[in-house]
XYZ file of C-alpha atoms in Angstrom:
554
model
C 53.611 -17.795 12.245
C 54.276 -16.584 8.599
C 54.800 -17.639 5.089
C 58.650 -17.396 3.779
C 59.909 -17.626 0.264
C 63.383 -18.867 0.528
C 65.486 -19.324 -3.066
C 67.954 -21.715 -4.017
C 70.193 -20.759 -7.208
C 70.889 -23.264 -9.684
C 74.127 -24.462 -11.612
C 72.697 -22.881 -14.852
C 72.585 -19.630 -13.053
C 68.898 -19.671 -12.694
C 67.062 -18.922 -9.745
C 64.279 -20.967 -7.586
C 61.841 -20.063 -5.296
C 60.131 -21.820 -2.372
C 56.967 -20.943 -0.032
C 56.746 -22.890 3.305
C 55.001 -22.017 6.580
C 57.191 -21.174 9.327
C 57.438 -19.420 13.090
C 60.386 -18.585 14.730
C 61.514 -20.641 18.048
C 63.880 -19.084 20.351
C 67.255 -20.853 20.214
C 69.075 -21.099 23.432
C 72.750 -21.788 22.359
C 72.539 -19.277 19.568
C 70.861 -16.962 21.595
C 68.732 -15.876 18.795
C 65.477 -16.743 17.030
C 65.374 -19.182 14.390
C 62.880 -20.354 11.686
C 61.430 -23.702 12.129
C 59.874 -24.948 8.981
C 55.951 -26.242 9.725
C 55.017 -27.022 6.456
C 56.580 -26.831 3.103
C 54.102 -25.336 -0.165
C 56.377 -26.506 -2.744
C 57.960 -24.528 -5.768
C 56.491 -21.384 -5.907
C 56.111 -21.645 -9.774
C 54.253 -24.862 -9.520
C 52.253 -23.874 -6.402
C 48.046 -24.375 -6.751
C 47.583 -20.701 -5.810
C 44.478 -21.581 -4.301
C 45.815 -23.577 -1.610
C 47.195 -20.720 -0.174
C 43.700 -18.776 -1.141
C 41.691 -21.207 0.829
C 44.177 -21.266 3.888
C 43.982 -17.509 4.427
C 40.192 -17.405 3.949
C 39.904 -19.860 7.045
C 42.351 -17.873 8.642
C 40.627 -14.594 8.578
C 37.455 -16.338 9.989
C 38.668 -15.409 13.215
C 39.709 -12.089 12.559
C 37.360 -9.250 13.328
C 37.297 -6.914 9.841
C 39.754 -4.170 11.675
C 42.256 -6.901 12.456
C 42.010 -8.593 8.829
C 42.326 -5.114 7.376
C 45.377 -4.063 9.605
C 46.696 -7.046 8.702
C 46.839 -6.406 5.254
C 47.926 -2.548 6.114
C 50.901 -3.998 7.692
C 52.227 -5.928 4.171
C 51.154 -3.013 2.415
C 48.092 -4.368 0.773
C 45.607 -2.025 2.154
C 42.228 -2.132 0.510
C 42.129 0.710 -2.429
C 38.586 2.030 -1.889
C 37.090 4.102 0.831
C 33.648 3.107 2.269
C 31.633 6.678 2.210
C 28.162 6.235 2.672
C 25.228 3.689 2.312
C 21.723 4.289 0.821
C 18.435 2.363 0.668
C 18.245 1.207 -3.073
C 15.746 -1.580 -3.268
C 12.453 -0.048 -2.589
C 13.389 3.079 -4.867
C 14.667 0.835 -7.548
C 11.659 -1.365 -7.608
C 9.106 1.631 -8.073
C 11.166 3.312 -10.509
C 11.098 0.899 -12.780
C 7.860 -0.481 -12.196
C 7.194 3.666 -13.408
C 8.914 2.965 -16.348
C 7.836 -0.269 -17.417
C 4.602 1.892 -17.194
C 5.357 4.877 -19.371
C 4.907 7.227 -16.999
C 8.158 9.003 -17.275
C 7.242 9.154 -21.087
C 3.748 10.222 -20.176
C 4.818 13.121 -17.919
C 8.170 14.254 -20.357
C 5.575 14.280 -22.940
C 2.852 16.556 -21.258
C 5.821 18.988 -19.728
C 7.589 19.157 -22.892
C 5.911 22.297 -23.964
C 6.858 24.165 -21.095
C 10.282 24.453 -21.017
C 11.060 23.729 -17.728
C 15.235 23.624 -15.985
C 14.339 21.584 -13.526
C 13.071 17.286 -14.108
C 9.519 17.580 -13.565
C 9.092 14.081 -13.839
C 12.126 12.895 -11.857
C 10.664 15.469 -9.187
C 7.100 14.096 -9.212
C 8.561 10.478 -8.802
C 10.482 11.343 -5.993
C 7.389 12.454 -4.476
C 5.242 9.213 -5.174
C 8.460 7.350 -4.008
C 8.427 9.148 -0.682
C 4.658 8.577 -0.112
C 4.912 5.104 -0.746
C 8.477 4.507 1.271
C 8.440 6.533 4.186
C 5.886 9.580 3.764
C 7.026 12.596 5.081
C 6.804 16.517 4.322
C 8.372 17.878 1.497
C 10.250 19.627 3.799
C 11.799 16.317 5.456
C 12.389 15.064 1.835
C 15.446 17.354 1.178
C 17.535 15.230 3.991
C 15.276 11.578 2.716
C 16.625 12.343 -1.241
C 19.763 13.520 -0.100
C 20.968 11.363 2.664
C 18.678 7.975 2.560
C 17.877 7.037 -0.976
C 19.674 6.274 -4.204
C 16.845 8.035 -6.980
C 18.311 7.450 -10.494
C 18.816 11.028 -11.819
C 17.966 12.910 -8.493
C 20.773 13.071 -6.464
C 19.477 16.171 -4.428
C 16.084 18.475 -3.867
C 14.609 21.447 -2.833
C 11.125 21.735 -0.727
C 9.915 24.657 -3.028
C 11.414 22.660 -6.548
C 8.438 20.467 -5.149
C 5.839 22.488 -4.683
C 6.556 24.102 -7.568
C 6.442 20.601 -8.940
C 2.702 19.619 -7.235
C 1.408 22.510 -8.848
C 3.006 21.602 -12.613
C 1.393 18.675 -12.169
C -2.614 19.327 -10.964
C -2.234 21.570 -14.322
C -1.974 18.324 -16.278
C -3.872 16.327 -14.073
C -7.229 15.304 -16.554
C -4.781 14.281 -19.197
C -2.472 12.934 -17.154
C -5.123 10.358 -15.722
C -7.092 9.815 -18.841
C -3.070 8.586 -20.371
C -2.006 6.619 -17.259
C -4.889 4.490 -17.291
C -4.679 4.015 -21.130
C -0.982 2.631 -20.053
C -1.936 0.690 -17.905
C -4.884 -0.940 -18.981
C -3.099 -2.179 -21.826
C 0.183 -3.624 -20.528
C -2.002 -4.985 -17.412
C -4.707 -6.394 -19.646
C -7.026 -4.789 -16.680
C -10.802 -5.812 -16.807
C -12.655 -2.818 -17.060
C -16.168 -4.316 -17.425
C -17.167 -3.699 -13.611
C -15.318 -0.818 -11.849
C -16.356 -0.244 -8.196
C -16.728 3.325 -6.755
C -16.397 4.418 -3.090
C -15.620 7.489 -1.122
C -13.961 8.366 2.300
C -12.718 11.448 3.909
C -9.509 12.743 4.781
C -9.330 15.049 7.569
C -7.281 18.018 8.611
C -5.247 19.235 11.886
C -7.161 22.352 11.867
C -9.637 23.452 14.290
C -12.394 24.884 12.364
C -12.636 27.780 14.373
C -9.369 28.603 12.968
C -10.113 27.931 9.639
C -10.602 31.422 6.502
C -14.156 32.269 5.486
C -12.810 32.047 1.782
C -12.003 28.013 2.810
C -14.451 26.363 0.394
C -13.041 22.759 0.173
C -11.917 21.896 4.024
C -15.535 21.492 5.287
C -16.808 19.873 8.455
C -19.341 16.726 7.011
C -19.812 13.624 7.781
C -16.632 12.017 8.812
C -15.800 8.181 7.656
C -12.849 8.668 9.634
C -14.905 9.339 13.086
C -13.765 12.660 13.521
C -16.516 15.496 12.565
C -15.045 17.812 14.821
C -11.937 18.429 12.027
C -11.937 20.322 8.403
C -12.313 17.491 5.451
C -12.356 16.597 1.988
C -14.561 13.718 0.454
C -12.458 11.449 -1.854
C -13.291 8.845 -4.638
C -11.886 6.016 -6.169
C -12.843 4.024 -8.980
C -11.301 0.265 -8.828
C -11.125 -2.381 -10.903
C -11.872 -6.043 -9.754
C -8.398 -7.267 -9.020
C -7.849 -3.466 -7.126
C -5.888 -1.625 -9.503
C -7.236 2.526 -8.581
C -7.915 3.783 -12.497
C -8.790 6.861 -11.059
C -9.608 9.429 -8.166
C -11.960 12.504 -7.431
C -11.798 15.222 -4.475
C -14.817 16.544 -3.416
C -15.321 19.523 -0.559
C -15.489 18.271 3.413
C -19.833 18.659 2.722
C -20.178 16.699 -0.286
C -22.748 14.350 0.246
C -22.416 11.159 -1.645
C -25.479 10.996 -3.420
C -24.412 14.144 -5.437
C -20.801 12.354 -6.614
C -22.289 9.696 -9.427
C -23.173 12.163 -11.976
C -19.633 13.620 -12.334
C -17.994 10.255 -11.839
C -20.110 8.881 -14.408
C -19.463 11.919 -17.064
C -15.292 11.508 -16.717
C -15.366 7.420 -16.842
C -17.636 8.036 -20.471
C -15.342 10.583 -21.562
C -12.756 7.880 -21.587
C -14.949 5.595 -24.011
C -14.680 2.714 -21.510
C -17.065 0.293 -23.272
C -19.387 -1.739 -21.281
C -19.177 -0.851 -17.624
C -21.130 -2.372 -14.652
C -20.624 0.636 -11.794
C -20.253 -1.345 -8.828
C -21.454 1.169 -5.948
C -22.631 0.646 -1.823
C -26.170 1.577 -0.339
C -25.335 5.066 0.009
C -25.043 5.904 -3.726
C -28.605 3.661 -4.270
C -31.344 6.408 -4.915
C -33.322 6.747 -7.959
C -31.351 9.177 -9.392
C -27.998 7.624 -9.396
C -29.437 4.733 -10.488
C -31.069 6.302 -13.820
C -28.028 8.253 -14.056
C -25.434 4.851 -13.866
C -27.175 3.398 -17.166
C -26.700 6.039 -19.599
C -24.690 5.442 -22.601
C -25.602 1.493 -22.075
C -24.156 1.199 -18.662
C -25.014 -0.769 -15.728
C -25.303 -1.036 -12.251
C -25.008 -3.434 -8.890
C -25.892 -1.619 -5.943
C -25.922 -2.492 -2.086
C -29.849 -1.877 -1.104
C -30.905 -1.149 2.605
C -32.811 -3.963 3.303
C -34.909 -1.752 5.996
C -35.110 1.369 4.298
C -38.875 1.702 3.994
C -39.108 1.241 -0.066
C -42.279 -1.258 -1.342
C -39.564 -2.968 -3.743
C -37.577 -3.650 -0.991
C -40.271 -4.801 1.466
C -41.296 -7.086 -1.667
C -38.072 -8.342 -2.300
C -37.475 -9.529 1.089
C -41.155 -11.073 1.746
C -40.744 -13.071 -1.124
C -40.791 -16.761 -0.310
C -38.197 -18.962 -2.775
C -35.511 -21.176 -2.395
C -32.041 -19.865 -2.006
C -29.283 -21.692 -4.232
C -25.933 -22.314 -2.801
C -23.102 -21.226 -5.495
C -19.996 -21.030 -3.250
C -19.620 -22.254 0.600
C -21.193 -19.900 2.913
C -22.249 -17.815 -0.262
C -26.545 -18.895 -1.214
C -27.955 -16.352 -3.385
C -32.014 -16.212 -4.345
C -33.322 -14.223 -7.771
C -36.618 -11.950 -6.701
C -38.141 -9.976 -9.515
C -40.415 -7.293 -8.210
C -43.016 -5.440 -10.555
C -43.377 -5.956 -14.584
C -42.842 -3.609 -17.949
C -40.797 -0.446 -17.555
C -41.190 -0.698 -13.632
C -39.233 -4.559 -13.155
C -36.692 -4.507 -10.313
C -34.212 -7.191 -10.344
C -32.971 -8.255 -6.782
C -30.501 -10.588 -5.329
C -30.993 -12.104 -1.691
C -27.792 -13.117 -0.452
C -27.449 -15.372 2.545
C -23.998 -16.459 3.880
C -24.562 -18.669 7.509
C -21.093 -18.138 8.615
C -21.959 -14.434 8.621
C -25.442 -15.493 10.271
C -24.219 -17.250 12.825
C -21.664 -14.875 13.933
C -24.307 -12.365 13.865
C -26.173 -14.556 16.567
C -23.375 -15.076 18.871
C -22.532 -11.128 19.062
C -26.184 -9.981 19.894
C -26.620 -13.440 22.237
C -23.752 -11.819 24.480
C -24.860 -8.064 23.721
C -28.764 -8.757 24.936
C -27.029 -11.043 27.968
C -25.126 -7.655 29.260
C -28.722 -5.941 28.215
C -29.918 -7.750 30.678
C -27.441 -7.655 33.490
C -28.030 -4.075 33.257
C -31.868 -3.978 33.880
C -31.291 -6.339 36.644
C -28.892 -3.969 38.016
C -31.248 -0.969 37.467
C -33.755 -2.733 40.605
C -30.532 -1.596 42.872
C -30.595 1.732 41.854
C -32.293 5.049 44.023
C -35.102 6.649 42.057
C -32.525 9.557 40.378
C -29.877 7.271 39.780
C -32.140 4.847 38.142
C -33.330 7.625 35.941
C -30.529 8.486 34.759
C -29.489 5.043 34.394
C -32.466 3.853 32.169
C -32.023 7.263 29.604
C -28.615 6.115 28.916
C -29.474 2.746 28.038
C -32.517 3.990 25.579
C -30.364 5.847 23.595
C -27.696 3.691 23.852
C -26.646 3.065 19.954
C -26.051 -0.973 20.529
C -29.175 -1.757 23.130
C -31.508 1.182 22.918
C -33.147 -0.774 19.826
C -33.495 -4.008 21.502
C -35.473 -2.356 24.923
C -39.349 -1.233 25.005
C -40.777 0.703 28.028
C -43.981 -0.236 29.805
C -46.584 2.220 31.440
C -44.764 2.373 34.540
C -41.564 3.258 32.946
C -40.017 0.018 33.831
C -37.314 -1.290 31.224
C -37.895 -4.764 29.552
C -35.827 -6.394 26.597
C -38.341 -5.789 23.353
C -38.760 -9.771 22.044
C -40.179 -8.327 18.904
C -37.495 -6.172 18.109
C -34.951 -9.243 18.591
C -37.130 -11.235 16.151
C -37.212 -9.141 13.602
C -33.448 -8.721 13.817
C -33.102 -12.470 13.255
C -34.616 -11.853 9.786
C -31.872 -10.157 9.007
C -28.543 -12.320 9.893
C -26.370 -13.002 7.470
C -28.279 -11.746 4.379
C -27.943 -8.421 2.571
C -29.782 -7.278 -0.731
C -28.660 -6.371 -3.753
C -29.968 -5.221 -7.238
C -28.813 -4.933 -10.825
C -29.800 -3.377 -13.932
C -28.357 -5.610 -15.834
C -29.754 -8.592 -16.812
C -26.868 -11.512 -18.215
C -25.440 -11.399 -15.128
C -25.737 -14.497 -13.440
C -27.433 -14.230 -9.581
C -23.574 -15.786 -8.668
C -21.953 -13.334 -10.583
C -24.076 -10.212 -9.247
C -23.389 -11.278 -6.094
C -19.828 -12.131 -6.254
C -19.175 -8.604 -7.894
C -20.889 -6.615 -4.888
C -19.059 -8.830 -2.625
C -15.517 -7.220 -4.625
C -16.427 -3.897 -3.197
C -14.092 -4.416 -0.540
C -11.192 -3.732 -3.244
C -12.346 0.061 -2.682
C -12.193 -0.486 1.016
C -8.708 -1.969 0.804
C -6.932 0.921 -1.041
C -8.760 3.095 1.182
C -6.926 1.252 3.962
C -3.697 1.030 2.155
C -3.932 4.963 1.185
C -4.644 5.759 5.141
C -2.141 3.460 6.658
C 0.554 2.615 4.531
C 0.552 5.067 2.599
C -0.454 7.872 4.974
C -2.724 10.002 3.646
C -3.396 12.266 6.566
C -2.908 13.862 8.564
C -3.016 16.526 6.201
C -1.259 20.349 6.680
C -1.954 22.117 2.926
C -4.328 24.941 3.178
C -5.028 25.991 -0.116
C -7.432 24.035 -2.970
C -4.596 23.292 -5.883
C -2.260 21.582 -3.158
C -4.543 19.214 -1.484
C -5.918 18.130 -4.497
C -2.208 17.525 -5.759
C -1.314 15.859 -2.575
C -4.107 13.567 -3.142
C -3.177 12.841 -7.001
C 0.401 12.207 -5.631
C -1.122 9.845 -3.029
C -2.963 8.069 -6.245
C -0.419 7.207 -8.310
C 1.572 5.589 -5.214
C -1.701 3.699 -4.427
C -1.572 2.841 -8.631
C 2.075 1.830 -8.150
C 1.533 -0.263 -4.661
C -1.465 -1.890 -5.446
C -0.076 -3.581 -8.907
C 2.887 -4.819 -6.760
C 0.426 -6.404 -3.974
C -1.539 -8.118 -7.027
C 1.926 -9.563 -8.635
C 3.429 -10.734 -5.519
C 0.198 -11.867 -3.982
C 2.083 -10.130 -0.652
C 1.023 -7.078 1.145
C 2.790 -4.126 0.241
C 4.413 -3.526 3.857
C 6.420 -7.130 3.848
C 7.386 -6.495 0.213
C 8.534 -3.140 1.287
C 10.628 -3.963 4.365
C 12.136 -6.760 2.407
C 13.258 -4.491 -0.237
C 14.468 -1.866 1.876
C 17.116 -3.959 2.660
C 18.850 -3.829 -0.460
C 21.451 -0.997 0.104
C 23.718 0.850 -2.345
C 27.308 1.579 -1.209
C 29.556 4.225 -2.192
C 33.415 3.898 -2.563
C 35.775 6.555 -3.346
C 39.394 6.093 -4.204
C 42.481 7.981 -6.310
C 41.288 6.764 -9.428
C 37.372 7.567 -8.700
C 34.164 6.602 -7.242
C 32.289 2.918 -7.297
C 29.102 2.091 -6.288
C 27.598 -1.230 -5.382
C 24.671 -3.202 -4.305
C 25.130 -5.312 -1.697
C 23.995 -9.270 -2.839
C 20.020 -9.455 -3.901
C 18.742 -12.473 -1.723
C 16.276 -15.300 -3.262
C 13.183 -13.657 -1.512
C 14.042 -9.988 -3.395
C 15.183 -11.798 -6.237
C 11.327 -13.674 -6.285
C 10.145 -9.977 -5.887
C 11.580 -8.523 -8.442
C 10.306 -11.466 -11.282
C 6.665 -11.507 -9.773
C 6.734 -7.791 -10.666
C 8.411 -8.359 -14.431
C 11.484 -5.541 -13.413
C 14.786 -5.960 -13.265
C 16.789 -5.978 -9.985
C 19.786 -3.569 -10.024
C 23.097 -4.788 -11.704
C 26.258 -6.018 -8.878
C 27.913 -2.169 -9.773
C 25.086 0.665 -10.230
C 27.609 2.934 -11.404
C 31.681 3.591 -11.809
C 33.012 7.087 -12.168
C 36.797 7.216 -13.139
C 38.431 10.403 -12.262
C 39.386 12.186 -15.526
């Protein structure tokens, strides 16, 4: 089956045309094949070209693409361009300009301007925060990711040691470098500066520290948030503000203790004339010291307070009878001033019952297998049962809940569960600062998980560690790097209200393709769906235009 064009000449001499649909039909007297006309299209000068448009549409519906494009080979319409290679655009192309919308490009051209450098600094550091973000790898891995995976405007190609050499450019601008990135973004973000919450963790090493150089005086073994004190680490900070945006970030040797961080974190965040701050900061930063330290230059503090740690201000606090006032559901809070003058302590008692009851039900079950296992102690030979009742005493979870009598027998300690009871559901907290509301103090510790959720992001998502530099300069750099994808990841999470792995897998599948042919090279996006589309508008960026970029051959 075909389409014909048959012409019919006029008296006037002219000539005209007409298309019809035909197949030839073996003719048994002629002994040849003849056309038989199916269906006629009309003049071909008044033919609705479209018709003819729509009918080969539906007929290459059930054509695989090799068929429809032989097809076309065979009439000598063979498509012009070349398919050559297909790269992830949308993930790329959403940071990039999310970086610019920023200033950063302008920030870092600026600060490297002086030097004189051949090689794109900036486009080299981007790459890097790109990679971290997208699929982190070594900068060893990101020669084939930049060359053979991604489209990054104005870095078609890289070099591991273009990188380093590119880490170490930028720890040497690192102080200005933060103190102009936040300034960015604090104004086009309209951020809320006026309580900025402060955690560490640690990061640790593949290293065993037998293994490790005596000159090694930032990989330290200390105490390990990540569970694993037998590795090297470093101690990292982050300063957050109350929607989770990371305005900054400190590295600290493997030892640091936390009580020793405030001072310095304190001295940069009043270098950058931040106004009124309220520190936000957990029960391990909540001695004397930091505290007295956290209100110079008029600032303030609300700080987690171990509600067994021994102090007479705590005891107080907690002892004190009152009435707690519900502000939120499963949120009651009760004000307890302790002492008078120069010595008054502010406190806020905060009780939530959801948390209390859940608190129940876990040591209900833990003190019923407490008790299974003193019951199963009685079956136990003398050395056995020895053995037996040491492990539970210093077990972590029951060894506080068991007493021993004078005969060394086991029994559950009824005094010990009491006085956990006190405790469900409530934690303590106290402020220097005195127009906050008891809602609002408690409301603002309660943020501090914004710390522990970039902390998660800059672990998982964004791996972090494990960790293979060996010298000072390029962990800290690696860190920095890690930063500024945290900065870029976390502003997309609080735009889209997503999580930054579904936005990410969702973008990744906006691909660039390249086509070559005689007169040059083309390449195109393939079509932005409504969910990238939504994306890209939460985030205020642009989504790539239909044809990135055409290169006609001179």
């Amino acid at each position: 089956m075909y389409i014909r064009r048959v012409t019919r000449k006029n008296k006037d001499g002219s000539v005209t045309a007409y298309l019809q649909l035909a197949h030839n039909e073996w003719d048994p007297k002629a002994k040849y094949a003849k056309a038989k006309v199916i269906y006629s299209f009309g003049r071909e000068d008044e033919l609705d070209r479209a018709v003819l448009e729509r009918l080969a549409k539906s007929i290459s519906r059930f054509l695989s693409p090799e068929q429809a494009f032989e097809a076309r080979e065979a009439i000598g319409e063979a498509a012009e361009f070349l398919f050559q290679s297909c790269k992830r655009l949308g993930g790329v192309w959403m940071l990039d300009q999310l970086w610019r919308k920023l200033g950063m490009d302008r920030i870092l051209q600026q600060l490297f301007a002086s030097r004189h450098h051949q090689l794109d600094i900036e486009r080299l550091i981007f790459a890097m925060v790109a990679n971290r973000a997208l699929a982190p790898s070594s900068k060893l891995a990101m020669e084939d990711w930049v060359r053979e995976d991604v489209y990054i405007p104005g870095l078609s190609q890289v070099a591991s040691h273009q990188l380093y050499r590119a880490m170490d450019e930028l720890l040497a601008v690192q102080s200005e470098l933060e103190y102009q990135v936040y300034g960015a973004v604090s104004d086009l973000l309209n951020l809320e500066v006026d309580l900025l919450y402060f955690d560490t963790t640690s990061s640790y090493f593949e290293v065993d520290p037998s293994e490790a150089p005596e000159e090694d005086t930032f990989r330290k073994q200390g105490f390990s948030k990540d569970k694993r004190p037998d590795l090297l680490q470093v101690v990292i900070g982050l300063a957050v503000t109350r929607t989770g945006i990371p305005i900054r970030c400190w590295v600290w040797p493997g030892n640091t203790m936390d009580m020793t961080v405030v001072e310095q974190v304190k001295k940069n965040l009043i270098g950058w004339k931040l106004g009124r701050v309220i520190s936000v900061i957990d029960r391990g930063f909540s001695s004397e010291e930091n505290l007295r330290m956290l209100q110079r230059a008029g600032g303030h503090y609300i700080v987690g307070e171990k509600m067994r740690s021994g102090k007479a201000a705590s005891k107080e606090a907690m002892s004190t009878r009152g009435r707690y006032h519900q502000v939120r559901e499963n949120l009651h809070v009760k004000e307890i001033i302790v002492g008078d003058g120069e010595a008054r302590k502010r406190y806020v008692l905060v009780y939530n019952p959801k948390e209390a009851e859940r608190q129940r039900e876990e040591r209900k079950k833990l003190l019923e297998k407490l008790q299974a296992e003193l019951d199963g102690l009685k079956q136990l030979s003398h050395e056995v049962h020895s053995k037996a009742a040491c492990r539970l005493r210093s077990h972590p979870s029951y060894g506080k809940y068991l007493r021993q009598l004078k005969d060394s027998t086991l029994r559950l300690n009824k005094q010990a569960i009491r006085d956990a009871e006190k405790y469900d559901g409530k934690y303590l907290i106290r402020t220097s600062d005195d127009t906050l509301s008891p809602e609002d103090v408690a409301l603002g510790y309660k943020q501090l998980i914004e710390v522990e959720d970039a902390f998660r992001t800059l672990k998982s998502t964004l791996e972090l560690r494990p960790m293979y530099h060996r010298l000072e300069d390029r962990i800290r750099a690696h860190i920095l790097l890690s930063w500024l994808a945290l900065l870029l990841v976390r502003i997309v999470e609080v735009d889209t209200g997503e999580s930054w792995r579904k936005v990410r897998d969702e973008l990744q599948r906006l691909a660039l393709g390249h086509f070559s042919s005689k007169n040059g090279d083309l390449y195109q996006c393939t079509e932005i769906t409504a969910k990238q589309r939504q994306i890209f508008a939460a985030v205020g960026v642009e989504p790539p235009p239909r044809f990135l970029e055409i290169q006609p051959n001179s």
